[in-house]
PDB file of C-alpha atoms in Angstrom:
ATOM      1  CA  UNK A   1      23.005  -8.061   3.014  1.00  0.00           C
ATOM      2  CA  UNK A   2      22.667 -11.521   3.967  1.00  0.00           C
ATOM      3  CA  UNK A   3      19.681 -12.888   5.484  1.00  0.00           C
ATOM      4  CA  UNK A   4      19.799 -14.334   8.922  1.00  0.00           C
ATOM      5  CA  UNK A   5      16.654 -16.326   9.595  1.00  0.00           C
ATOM      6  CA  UNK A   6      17.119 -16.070  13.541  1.00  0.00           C
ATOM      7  CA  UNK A   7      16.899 -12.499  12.785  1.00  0.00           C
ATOM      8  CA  UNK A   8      13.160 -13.518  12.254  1.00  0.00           C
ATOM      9  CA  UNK A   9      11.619 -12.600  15.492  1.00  0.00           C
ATOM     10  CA  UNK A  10      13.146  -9.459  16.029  1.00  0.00           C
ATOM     11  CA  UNK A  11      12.341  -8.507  12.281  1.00  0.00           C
ATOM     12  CA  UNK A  12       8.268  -9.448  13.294  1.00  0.00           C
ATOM     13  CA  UNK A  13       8.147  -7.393  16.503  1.00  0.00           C
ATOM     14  CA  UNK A  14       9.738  -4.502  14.666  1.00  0.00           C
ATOM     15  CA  UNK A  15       6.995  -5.304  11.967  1.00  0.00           C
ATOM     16  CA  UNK A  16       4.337  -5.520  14.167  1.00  0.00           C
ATOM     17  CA  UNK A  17       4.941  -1.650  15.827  1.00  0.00           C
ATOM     18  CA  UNK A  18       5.323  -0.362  12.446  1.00  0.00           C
ATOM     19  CA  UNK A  19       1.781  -1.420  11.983  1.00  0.00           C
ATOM     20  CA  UNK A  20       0.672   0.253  14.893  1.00  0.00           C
ATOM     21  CA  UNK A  21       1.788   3.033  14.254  1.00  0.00           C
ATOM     22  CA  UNK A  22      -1.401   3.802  11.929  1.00  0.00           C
ATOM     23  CA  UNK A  23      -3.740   2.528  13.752  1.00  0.00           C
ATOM     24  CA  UNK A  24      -2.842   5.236  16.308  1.00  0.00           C
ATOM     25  CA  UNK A  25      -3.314   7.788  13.565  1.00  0.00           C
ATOM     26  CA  UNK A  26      -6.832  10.477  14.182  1.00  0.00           C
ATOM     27  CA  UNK A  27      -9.440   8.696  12.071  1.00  0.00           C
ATOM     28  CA  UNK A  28      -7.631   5.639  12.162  1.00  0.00           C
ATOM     29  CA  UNK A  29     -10.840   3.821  13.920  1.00  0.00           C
ATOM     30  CA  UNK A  30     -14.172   2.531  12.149  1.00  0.00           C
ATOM     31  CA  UNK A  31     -15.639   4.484  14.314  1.00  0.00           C
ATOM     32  CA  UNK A  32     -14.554   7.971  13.270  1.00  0.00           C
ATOM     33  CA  UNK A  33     -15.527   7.504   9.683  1.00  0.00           C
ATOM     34  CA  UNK A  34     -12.850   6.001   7.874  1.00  0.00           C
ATOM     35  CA  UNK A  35     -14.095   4.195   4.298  1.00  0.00           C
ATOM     36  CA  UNK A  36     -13.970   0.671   3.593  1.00  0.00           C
ATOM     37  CA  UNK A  37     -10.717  -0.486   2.727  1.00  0.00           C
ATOM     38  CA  UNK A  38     -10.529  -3.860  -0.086  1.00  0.00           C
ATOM     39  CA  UNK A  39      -7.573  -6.115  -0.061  1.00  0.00           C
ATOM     40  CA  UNK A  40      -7.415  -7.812  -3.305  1.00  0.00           C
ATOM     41  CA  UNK A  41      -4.382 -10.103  -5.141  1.00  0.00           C
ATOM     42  CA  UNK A  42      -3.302  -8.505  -8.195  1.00  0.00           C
ATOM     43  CA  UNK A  43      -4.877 -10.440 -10.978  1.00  0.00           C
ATOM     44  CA  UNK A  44      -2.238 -12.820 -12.424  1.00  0.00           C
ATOM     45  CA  UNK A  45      -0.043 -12.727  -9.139  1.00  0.00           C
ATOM     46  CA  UNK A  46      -1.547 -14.856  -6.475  1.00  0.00           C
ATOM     47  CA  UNK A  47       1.674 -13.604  -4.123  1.00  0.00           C
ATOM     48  CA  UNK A  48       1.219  -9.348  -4.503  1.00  0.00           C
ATOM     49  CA  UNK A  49      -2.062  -7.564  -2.377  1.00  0.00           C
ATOM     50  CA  UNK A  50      -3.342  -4.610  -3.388  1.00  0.00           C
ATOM     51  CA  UNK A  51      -5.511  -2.805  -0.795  1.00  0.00           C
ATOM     52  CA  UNK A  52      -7.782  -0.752  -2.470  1.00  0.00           C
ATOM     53  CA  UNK A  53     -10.144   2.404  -0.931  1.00  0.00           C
ATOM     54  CA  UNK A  54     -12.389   3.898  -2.903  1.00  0.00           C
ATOM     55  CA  UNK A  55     -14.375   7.167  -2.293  1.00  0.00           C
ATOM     56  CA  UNK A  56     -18.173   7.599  -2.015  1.00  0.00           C
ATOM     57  CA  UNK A  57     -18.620   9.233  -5.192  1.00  0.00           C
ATOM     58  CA  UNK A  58     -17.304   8.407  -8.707  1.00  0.00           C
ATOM     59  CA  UNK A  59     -13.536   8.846  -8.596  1.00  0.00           C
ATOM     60  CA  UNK A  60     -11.573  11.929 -10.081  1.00  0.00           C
ATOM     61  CA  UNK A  61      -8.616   9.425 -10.342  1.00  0.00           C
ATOM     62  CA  UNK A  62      -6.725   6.635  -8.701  1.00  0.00           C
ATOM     63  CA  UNK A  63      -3.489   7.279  -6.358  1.00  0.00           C
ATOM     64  CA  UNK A  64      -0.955   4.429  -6.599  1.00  0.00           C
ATOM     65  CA  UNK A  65       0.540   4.553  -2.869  1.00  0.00           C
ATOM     66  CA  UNK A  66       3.888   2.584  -2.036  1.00  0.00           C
ATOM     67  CA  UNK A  67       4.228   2.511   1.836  1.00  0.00           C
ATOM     68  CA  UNK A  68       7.063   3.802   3.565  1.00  0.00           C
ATOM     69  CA  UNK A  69       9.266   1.386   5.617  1.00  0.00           C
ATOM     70  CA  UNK A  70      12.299   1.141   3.442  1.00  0.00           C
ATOM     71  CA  UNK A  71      11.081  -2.028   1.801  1.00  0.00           C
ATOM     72  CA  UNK A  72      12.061  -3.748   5.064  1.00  0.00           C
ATOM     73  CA  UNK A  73       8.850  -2.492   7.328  1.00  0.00           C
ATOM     74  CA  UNK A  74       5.277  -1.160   7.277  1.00  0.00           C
ATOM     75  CA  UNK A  75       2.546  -2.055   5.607  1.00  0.00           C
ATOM     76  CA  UNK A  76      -0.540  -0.489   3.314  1.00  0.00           C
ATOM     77  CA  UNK A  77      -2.739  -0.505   6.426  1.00  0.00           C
ATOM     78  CA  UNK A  78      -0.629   2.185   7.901  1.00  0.00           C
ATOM     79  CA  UNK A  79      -1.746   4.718   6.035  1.00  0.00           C
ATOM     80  CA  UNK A  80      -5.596   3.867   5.822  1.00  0.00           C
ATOM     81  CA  UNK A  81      -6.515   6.900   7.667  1.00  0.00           C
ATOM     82  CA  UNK A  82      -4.722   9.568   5.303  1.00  0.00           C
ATOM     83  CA  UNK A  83      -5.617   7.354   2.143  1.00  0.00           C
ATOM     84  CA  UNK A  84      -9.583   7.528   3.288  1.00  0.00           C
ATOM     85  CA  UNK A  85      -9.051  11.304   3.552  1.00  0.00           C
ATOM     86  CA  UNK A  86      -7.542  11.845   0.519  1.00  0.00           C
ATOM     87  CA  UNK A  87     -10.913   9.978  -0.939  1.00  0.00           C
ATOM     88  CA  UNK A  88     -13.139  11.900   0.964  1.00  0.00           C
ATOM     89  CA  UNK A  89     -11.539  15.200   0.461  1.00  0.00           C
ATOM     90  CA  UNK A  90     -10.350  15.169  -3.029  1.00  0.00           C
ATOM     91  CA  UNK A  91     -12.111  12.069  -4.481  1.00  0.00           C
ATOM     92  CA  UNK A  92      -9.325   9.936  -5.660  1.00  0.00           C
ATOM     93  CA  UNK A  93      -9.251   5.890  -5.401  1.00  0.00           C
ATOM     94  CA  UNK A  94      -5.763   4.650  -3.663  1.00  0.00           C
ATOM     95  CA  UNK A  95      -4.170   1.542  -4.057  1.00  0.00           C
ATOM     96  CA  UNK A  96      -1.449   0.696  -1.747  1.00  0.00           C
ATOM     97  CA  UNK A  97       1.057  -2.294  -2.488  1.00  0.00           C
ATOM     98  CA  UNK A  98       1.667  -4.764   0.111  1.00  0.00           C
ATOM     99  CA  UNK A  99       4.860  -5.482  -1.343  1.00  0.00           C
ATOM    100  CA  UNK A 100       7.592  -8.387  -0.279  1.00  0.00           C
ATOM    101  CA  UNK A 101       9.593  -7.254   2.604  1.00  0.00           C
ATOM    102  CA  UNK A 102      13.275  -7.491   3.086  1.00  0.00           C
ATOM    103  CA  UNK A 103      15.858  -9.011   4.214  1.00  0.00           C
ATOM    104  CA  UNK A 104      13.354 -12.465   3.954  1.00  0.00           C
ATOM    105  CA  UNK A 105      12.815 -11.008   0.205  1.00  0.00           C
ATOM    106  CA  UNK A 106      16.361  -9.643  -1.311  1.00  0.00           C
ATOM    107  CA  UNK A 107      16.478  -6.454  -3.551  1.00  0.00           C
ATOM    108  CA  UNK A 108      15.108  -5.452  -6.087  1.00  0.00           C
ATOM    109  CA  UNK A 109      11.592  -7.892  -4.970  1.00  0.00           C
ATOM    110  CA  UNK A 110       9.797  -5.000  -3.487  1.00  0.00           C
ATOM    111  CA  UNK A 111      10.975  -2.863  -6.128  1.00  0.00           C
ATOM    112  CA  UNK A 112       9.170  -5.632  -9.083  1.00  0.00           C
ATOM    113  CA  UNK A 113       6.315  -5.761  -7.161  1.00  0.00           C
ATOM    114  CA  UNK A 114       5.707  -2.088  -6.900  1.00  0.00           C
ATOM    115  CA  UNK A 115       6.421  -1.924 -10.540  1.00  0.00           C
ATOM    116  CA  UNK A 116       3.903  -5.019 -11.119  1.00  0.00           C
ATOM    117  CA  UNK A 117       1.037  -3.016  -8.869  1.00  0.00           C
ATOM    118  CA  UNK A 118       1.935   0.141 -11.480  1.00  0.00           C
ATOM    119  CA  UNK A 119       1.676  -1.556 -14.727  1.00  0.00           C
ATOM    120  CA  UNK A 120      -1.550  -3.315 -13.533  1.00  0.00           C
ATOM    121  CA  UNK A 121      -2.827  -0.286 -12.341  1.00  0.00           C
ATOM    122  CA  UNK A 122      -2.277   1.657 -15.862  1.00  0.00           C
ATOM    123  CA  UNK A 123      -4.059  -1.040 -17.852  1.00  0.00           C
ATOM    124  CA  UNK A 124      -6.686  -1.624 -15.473  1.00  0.00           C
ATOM    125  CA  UNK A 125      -8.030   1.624 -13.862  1.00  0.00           C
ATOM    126  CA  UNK A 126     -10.604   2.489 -16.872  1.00  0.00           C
ATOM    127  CA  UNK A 127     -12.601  -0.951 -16.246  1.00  0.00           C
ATOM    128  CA  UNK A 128     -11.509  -1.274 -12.351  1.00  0.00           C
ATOM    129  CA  UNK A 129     -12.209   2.963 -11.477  1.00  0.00           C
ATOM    130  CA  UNK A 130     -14.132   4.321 -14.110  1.00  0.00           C
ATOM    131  CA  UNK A 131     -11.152   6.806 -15.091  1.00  0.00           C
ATOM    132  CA  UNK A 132      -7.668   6.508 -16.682  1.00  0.00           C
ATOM    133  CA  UNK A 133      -6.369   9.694 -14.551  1.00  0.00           C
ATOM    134  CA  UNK A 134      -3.202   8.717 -12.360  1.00  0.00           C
ATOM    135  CA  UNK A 135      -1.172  10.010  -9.500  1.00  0.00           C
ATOM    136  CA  UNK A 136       1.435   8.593  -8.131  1.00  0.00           C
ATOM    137  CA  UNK A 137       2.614   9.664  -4.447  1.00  0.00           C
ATOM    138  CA  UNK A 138       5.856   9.213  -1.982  1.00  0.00           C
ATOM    139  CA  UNK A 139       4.355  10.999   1.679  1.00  0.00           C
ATOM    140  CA  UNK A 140       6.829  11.184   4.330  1.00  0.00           C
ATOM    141  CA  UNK A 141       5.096  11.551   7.999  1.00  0.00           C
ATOM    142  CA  UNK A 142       7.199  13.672   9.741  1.00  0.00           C
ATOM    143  CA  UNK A 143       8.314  12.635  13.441  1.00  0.00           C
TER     144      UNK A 143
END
């Protein structure tokens, strides 16, 4: 694919309804209880955000969530209000990887920076969770 910068606009209005989408979501408001979410760089890569939601309580483990979108669209805070329920119901931390986006960031970009978010997350989720248990997750919301 080659990238067509006057494709730009278009690409940031699809961008921005994508992002709507889960703010439409039930619980998707401050209001209704969803937990604090953190946005954070990934230590040693000023360019990759990690946004982070922990539970209440000490967590059982820590979810590594990768977006959907196709590596073109979305973003983590689309699924804040299904990554706060998984804390509250089953007690796991998630961290979801605001990866690059094509077509301004060719393939395999998204793919390294998914990877990047995974090998951080395996050193660091003793010292940065208080537990070394892991699940990683690919959730499809059906239409």
């Amino acid at each position: 694919m080659i990238y067509d910068a006057t494709l730009e606009p278009l690409i940031d209005e699809q961008r921005l309804a994508m992002a709507a989408l889960g703010t439409g979501m039930p619980g998707s408001s401050p209001a209704t209880g969803l937990l604090p979410a953190e946005d954070q760089t990934l230590p040693g890569n000023s360019q990759l955000s990690l946004r982070i939601i922990r539970p209440e309580r000490a967590p059982v483990g820590v979810m590594l969530h990768i977006h959907g979108g196709g590596f073109a669209h979305g973003a983590p805070q689309m699924a804040d209000a299904m990554n706060s329920f998984l804390a509250c119901t089953i007690g796991v931390a998630t961290v979801s990887v605001d990866y690059r986006l094509a077509p301004a960031h060719a393939h395999p970009a998204a793919l390294h920076d998914c990877e990047a978010a995974a090998l951080w997350l395996l050193r660091a989720a003793r010292e940065q969770f208080g537990t070394a248990d892991y699940f990683v997750a690919a959730v499809r919301i059906p239409e």
